[in-house]
Coordinates of C-alpha atoms in Angstrom, one line a residue:
X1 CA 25.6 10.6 -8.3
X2 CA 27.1 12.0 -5.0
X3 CA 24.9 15.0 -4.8
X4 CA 22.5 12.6 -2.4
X5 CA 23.9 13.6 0.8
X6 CA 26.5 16.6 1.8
X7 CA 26.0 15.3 5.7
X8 CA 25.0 11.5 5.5
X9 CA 23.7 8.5 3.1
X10 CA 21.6 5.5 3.8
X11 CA 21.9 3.1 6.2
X12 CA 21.5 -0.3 5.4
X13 CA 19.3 -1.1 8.9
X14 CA 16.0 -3.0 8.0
X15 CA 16.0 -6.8 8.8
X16 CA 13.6 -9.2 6.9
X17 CA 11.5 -9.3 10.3
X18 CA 10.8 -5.5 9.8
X19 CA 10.6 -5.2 5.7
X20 CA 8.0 -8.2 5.8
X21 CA 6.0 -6.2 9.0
X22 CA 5.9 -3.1 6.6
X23 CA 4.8 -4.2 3.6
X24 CA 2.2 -5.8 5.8
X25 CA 1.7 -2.1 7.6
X26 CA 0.8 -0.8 4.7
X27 CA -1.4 -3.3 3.4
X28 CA -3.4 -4.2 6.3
X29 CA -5.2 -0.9 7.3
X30 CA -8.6 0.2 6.7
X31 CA -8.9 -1.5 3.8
X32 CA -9.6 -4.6 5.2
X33 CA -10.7 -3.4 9.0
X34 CA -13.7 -1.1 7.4
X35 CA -13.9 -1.1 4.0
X36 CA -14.7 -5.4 4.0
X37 CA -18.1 -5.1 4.2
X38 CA -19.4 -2.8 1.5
X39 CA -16.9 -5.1 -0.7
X40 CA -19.3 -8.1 0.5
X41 CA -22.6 -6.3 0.1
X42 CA -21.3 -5.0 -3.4
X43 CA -20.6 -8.6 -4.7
X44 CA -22.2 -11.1 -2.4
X45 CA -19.7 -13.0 -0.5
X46 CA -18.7 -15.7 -2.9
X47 CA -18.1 -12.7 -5.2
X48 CA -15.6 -11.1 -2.7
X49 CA -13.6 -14.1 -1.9
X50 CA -13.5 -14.2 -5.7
X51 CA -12.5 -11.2 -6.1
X52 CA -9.7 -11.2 -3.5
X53 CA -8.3 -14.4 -4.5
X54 CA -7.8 -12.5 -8.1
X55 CA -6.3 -9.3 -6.3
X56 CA -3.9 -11.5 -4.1
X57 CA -2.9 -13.1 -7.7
X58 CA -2.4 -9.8 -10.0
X59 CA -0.3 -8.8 -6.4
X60 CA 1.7 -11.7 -6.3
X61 CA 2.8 -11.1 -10.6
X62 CA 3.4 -7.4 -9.7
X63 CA 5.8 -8.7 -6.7
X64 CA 7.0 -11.2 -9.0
X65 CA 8.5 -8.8 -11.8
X66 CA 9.3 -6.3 -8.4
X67 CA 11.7 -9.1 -7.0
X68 CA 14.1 -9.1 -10.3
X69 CA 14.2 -5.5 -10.2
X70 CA 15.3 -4.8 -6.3
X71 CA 17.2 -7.4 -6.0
X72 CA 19.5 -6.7 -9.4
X73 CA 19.7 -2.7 -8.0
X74 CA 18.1 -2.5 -4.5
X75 CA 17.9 1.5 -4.6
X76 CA 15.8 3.7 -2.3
X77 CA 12.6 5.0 -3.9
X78 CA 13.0 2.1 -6.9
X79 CA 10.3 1.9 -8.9
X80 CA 10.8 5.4 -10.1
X81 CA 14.4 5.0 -10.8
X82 CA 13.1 2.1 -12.4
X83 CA 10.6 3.5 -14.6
X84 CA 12.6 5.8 -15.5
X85 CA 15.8 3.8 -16.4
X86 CA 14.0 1.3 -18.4
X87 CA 10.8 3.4 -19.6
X88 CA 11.7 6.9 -20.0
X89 CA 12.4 9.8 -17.6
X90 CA 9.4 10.9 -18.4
X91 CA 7.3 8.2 -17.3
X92 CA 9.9 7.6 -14.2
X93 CA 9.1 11.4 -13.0
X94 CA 5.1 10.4 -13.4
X95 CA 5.2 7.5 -11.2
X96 CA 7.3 9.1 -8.4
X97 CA 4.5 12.1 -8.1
X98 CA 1.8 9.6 -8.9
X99 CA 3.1 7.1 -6.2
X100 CA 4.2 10.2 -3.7
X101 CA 0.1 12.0 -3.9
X102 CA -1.1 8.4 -3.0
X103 CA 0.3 8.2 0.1
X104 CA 0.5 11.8 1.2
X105 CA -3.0 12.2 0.3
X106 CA -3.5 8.4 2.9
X107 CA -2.1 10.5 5.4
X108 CA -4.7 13.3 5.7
X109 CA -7.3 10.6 5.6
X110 CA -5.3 8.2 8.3
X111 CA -5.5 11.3 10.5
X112 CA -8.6 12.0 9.9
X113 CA -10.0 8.5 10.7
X114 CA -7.1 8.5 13.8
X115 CA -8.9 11.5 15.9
X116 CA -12.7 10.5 15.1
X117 CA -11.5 7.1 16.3
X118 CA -10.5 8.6 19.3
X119 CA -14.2 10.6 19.9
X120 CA -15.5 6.8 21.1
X121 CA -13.2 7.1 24.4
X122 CA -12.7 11.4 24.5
X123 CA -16.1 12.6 23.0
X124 CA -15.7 16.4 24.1
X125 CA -11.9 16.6 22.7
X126 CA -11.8 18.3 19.1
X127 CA -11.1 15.5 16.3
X128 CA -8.8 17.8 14.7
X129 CA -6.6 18.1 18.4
X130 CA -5.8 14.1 18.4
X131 CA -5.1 14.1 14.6
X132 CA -2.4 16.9 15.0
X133 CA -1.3 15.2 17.9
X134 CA -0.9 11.6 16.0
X135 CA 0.7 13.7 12.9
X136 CA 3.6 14.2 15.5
X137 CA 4.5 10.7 16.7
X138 CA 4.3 9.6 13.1
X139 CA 6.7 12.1 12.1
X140 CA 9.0 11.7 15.1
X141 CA 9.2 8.3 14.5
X142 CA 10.2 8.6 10.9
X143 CA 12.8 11.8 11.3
X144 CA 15.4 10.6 13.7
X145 CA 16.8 6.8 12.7
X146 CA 15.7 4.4 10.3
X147 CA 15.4 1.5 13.1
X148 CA 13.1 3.8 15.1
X149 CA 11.1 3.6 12.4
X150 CA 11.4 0.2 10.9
X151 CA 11.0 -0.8 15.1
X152 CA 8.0 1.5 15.5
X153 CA 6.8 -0.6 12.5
X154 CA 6.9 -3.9 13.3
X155 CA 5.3 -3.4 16.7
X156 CA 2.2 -1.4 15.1
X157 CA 1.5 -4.6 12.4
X158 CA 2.6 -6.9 14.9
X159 CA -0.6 -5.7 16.6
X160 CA -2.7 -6.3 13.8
X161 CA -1.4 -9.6 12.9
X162 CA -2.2 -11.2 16.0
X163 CA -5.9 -9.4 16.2
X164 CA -6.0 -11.1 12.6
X165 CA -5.1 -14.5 13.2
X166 CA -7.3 -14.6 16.7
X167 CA -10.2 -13.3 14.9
X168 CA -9.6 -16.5 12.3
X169 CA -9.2 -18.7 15.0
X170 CA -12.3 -17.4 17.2
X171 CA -14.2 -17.0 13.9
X172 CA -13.6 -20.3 12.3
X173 CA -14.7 -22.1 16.3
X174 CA -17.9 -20.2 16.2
X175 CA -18.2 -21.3 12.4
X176 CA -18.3 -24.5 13.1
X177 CA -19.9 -24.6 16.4
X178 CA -17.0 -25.4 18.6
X179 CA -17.3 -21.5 20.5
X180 CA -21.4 -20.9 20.9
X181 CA -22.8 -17.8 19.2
X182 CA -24.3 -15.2 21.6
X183 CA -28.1 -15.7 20.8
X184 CA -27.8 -19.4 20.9
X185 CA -28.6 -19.5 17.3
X186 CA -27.1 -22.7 15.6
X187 CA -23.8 -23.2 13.9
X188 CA -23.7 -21.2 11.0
X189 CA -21.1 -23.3 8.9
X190 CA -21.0 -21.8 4.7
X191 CA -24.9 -21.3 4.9
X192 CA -24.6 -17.8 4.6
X193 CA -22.1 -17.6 1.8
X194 CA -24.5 -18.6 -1.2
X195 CA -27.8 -18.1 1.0
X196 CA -28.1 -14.9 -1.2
X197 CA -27.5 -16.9 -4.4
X198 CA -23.8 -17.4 -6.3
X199 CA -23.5 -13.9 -7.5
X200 CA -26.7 -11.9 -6.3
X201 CA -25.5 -8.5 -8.2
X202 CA -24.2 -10.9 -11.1
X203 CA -20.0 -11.6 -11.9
X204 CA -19.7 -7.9 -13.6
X205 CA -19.5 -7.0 -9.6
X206 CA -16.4 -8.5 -9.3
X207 CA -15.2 -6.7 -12.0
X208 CA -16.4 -3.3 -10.4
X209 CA -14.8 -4.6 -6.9
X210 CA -11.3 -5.1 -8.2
X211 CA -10.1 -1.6 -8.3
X212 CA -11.1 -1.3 -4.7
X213 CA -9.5 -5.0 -3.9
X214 CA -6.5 -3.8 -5.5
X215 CA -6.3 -0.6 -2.8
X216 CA -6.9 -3.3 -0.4
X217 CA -3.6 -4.5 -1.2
X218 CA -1.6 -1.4 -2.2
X219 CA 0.9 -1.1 0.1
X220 CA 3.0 -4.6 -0.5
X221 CA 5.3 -3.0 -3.1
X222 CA 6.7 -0.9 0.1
X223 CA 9.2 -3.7 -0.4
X224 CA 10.9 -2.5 -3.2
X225 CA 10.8 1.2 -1.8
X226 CA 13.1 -0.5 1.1
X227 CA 15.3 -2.2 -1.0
X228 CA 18.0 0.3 -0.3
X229 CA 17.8 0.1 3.4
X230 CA 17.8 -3.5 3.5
X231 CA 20.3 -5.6 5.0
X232 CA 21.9 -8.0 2.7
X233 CA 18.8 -7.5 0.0
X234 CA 20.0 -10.0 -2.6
X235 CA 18.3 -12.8 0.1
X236 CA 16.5 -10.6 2.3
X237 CA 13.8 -9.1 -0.5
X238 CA 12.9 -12.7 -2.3
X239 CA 12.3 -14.0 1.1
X240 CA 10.5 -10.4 2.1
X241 CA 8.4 -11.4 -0.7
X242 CA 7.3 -14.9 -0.4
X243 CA 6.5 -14.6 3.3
X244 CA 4.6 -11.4 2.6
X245 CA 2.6 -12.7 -0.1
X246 CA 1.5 -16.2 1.3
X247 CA 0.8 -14.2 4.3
X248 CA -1.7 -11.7 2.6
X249 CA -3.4 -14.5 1.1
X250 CA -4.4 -16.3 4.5
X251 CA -4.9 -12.9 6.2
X252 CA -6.9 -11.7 3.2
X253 CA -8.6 -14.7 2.1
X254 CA -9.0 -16.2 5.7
X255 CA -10.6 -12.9 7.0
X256 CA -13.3 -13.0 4.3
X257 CA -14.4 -15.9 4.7
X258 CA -15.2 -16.3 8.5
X259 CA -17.1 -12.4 7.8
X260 CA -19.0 -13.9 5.0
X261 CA -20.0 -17.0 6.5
X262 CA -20.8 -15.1 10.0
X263 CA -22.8 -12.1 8.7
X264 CA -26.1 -12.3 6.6
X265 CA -25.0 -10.4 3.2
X266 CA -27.7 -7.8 4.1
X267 CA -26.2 -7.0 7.3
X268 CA -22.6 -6.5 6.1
X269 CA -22.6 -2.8 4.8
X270 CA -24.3 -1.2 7.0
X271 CA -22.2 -1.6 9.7
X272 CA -19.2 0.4 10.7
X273 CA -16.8 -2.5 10.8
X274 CA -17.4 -6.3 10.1
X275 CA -15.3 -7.2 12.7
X276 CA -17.2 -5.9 15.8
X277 CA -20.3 -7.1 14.4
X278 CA -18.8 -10.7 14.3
X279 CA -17.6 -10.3 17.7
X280 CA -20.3 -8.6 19.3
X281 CA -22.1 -12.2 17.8
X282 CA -19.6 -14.6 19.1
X283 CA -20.5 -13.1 22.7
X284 CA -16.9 -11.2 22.7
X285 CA -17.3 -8.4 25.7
X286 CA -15.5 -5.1 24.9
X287 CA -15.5 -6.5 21.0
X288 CA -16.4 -2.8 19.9
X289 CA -13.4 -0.8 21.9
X290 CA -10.8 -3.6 21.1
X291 CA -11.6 -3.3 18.0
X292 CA -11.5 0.0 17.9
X293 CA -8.1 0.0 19.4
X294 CA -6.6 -2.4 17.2
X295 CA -8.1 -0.2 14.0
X296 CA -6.4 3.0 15.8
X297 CA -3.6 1.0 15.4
X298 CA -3.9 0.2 12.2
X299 CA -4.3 2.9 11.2
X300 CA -1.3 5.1 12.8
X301 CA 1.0 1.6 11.0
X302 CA -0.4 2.6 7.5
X303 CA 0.3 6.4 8.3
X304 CA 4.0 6.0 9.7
X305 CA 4.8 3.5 6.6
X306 CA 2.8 6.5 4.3
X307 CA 5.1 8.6 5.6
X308 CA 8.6 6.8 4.9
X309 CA 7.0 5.7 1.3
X310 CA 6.1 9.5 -0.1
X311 CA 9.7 10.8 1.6
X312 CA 11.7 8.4 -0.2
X313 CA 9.8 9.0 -3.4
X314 CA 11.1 12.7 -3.2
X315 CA 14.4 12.1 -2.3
X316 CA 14.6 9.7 -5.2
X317 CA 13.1 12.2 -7.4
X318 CA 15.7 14.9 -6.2
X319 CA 18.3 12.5 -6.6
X320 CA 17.8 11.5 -9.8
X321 CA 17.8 16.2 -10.5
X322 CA 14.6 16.5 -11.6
X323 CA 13.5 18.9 -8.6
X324 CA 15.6 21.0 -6.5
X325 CA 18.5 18.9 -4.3
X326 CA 17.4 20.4 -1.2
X327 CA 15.5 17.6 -1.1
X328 CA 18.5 14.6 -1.5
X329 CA 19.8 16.2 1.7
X330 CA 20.3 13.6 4.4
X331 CA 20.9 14.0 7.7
X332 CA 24.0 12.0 9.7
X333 CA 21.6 9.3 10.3
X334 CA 20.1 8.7 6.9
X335 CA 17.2 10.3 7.0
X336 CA 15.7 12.4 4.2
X337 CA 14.6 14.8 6.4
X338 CA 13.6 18.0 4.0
X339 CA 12.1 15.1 1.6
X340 CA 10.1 14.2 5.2
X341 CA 9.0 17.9 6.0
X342 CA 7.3 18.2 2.6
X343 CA 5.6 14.9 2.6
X344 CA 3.9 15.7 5.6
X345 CA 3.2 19.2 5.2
X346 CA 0.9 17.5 1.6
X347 CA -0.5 15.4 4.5
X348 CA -1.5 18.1 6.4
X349 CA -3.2 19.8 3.4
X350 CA -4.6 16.6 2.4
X351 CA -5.9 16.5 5.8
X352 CA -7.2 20.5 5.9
X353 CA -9.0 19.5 2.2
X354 CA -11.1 16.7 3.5
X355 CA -12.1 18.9 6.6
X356 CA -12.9 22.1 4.4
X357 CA -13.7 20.6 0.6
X358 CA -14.3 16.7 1.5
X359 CA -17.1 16.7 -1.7
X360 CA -14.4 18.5 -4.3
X361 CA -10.8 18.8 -3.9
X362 CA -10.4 15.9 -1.7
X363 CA -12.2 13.4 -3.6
X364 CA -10.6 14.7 -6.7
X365 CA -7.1 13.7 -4.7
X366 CA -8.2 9.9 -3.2
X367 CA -9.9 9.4 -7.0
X368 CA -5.8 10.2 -8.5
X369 CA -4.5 8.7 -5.3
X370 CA -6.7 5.2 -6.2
X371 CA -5.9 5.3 -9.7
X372 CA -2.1 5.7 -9.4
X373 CA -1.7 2.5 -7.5
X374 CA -2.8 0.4 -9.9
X375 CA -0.7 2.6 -12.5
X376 CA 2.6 2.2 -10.5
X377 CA 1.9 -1.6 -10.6
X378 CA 2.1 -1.1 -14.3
X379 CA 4.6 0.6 -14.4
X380 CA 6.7 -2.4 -12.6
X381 CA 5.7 -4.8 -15.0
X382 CA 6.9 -2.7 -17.9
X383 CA 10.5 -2.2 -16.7
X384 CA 10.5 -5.7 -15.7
X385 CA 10.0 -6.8 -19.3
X386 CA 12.3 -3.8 -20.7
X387 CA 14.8 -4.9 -17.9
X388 CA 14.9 -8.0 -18.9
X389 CA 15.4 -7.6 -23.1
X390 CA 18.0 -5.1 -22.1
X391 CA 19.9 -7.4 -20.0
X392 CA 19.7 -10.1 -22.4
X393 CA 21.0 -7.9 -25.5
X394 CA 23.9 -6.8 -23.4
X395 CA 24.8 -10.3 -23.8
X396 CA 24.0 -11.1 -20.1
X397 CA 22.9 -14.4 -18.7
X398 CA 19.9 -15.2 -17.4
X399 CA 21.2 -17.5 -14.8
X400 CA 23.9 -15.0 -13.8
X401 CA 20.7 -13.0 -11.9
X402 CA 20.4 -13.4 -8.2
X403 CA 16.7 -13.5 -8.3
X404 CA 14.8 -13.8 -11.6
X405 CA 11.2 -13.5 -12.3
X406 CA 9.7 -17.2 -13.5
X407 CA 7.7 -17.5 -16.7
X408 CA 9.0 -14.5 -18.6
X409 CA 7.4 -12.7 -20.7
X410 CA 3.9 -14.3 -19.5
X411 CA 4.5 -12.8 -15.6
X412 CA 5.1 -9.4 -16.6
X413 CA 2.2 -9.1 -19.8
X414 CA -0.3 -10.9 -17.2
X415 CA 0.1 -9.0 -14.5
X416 CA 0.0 -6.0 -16.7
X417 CA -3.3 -6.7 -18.0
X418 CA -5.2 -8.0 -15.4
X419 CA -4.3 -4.0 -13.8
X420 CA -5.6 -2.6 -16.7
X421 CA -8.6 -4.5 -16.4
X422 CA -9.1 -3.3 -13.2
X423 CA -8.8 0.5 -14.9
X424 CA -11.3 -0.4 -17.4
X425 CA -14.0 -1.6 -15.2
X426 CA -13.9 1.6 -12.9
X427 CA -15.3 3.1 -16.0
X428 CA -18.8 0.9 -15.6
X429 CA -19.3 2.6 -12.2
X430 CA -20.6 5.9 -11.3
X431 CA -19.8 5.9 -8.3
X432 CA -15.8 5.1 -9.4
X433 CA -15.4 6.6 -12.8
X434 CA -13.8 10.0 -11.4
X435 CA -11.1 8.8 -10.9
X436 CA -10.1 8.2 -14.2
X437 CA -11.7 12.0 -15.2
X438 CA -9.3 13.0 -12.1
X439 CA -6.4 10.6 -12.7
X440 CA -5.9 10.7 -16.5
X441 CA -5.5 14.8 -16.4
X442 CA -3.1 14.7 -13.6
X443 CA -0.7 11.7 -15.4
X444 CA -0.7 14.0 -18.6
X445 CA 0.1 17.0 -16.6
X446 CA 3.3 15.1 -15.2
X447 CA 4.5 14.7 -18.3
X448 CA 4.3 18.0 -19.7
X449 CA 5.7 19.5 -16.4
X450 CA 8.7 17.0 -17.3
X451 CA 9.1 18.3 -20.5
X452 CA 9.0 21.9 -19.5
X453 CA 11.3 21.8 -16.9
X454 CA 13.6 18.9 -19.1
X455 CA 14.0 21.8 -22.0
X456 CA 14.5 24.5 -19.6
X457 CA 17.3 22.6 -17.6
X458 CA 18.9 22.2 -21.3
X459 CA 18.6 25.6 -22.3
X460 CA 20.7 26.7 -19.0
X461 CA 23.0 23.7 -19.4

């Protein structure tokens, strides 16, 4: 389809360095920085390593089943083209708008979080002054060159990375007694993971934890949204993969587990972020702003990768002509920049909703936005396994694919399930269960706006 680009195409610019640094940028944000602790209080801290170690394995299937895909047809926006392809167009079109509302709607709330950030050092400047202002670099940084972007990238999670691992380090000293805690108290060692018992709220908790894990590490199929930008992607994405994963797992894993065993269960929630409370322990002076800095940063990382996610997603919708090509246009450097205006302009509404109508229309949109992660992941593990039959009744070889996806069918079914699971127990909590009341209505309405707009297009035709 040449309709993509009257001025420009793609440019194959990213390096593994920067793909690996951005599927890291958008998994490492406040998912881990904030949101850690009320994952700990919810199911005691033997119950969140658990429950990690199960996320970091239904990711790892997911990435598994991604790998085949990207590298066989490395396309820009892929899943949906994916989806679609192997699914239906139908389906296809739900997961673009499905994956495209999850991270414009992470954009109002990355701004959001940005400018009241910000109040700690500039208490009399307007919240809404510094979010507007961030919402600019962000898009500047995505609208003239892919490097600038991929660059801006890799310095933001580079930031993050190296907070993470010196926090392990640090951590893991005072754990053991090698760094002296600030009150003098002795070393803690593991007391405090099973001090509360095993599993104080019982194992169901993990199992009302895993939808929120799996946010936690939404963000790593950014991958396979690159795939088209990559250089050389046939060895670039495998390796993009592996280094990414193994990565998550110690960053993940590793983080939990100095946080469990250096904060009492009971203290864990009510504190803004784990990580200053640890440090303010270990006798860290300034723990609070640089953490707070390093948070801003991680922040603004899981906004500018957001950004080049939900842009992508429309230019692959437009490209594939099932909205208005206005929207394929590139500019002479490759950047989807009509695709990039609307993207953030649903930030920026996303951003005015949880000012004006945080207790209805925006939770109604993070509910959808939560949900359609875990439905995207589907989604890849389906046209992995129809991929795969396709390929094979062509009369196609398995060992003629670059990169193929071990234990098939068992990666793709697995990985499949254990999402669905995570679906299903959202409907045992309260406190969760909109989303599916949100999420379910919205899916349904993709489709029939599909259908609609299908027979119309073949009525003209």
């Amino acid at each position: 389809m040449e309709n993509n680009s009257d001025k420009g195409h793609f440019q194959r610019k990213m390096q593994t360095r920067h793909v690996v640094m951005l599927s890291l940028g958008g998994v490492i944000g406040t998912g881990l920085f904030l949101s850690s602790g009320y994952t700990i209080q919810q199911a005691g801290p033997l119950g969140t390593i658990l429950s990690y170690l199960i996320g970091a394995l239904v990711v790892y299937l997911v990435m598994l089943c991604l790998g085949e895909l990207s590298v066989y047809m490395p396309e820009t926006g892929a899943f949906h083209s994916y989806a679609a392809k192997y699914i239906g167009p139908a389906t296809g079109y739900t997961v673009a708008w499905l994956y495209w509302l999850t991270w414009t709607v992470a954009l109002g709330s990355e701004f959001t979080a940005a400018g009241l950030l910000m109040q700690r050092w500039f208490p009399s400047v307007n919240v809404w002054i510094w979010s507007a202002l961030f919402a600019l670099m962000i898009f500047l940084f995505n609208a003239f060159t892919v490097k600038l972007f991929a660059e801006s990238e890799f310095w933001f999670s580079l930031v993050k990375v190296m907070t993470i691992v010196l926090f392990i380090i640090i951590g893991g000293a005072a754990m053991f007694g090698i760094i002296p805690m600030a009150d003098a108290s002795p070393a803690p060692f593991f007391t405090n993971i099973t001090a509360s018992g095993w599993f104080p709220h019982g194992a169901t908790a993990i199992l009302m934890t895993m939808l929120a894990v799996n946010f936690a590490f939404s963000g790593t199929e950014l991958i396979g949204i690159a795939a088209g930008e990559t250089e050389n992607p046939e060895k670039n994405i495998p390796k993009a993969i592996h280094t990414t994963l193994w990565r998550l797992i110690i960053f993940f894993i590793g983080t939990i587990v100095i946080l469990s065993a250096l904060l009492p269960m009971s203290d864990a929630s009510v504190l803004e972020s784990p990580f200053v409370a640890v440090m303010e322990r270990i006798g860290v002076t300034y723990a609070a702003d640089i953490m707070n800095f390093v948070i801003l940063t991680a922040i603004l990382s899981a906004a500018n990768s957001g950004l080049y996610a939900s842009s992508r997603m429309l230019w692959s919708l437009a490209d594939k002509q099932t909205i208005s090509p206005w929207f394929a246009r590139l500019t002479k450097r490759g950047v989807p920049f009509n695709a990039l205006v609307l993207s953030m302009a649903g930030g920026a509404l996303a951003l005015l909703s949880s000012i004006i109508a945080p207790g209805t229309v925006y939770i109604t949109l993070v509910s959808i936005s939560g949900l359609a992660v875990v439905a995207v992941w589907m989604s890849i593990s389906v046209s992995q396994y129809m991929f795969r039959r396709q390929y094979l009744r062509e009369g196609n070889k398995v060992q003629d694919l670059v990169y193929r996806t071990p234990l098939y069918p068992i990666v793709p079914i697995v990985s499949f399930l254990l999402c669905l699971a995570s679906c299903i127990g959202i409907a045992f909590d309260p406190t969760q269960r909109i989303a599916l009341y949100c999420g379910i209505p919205f899916i349904i309405l993709c489709y029939i706006v599909y259908y609609l707009t299908d027979r119309t297009k073949k009525k003209e035709g």
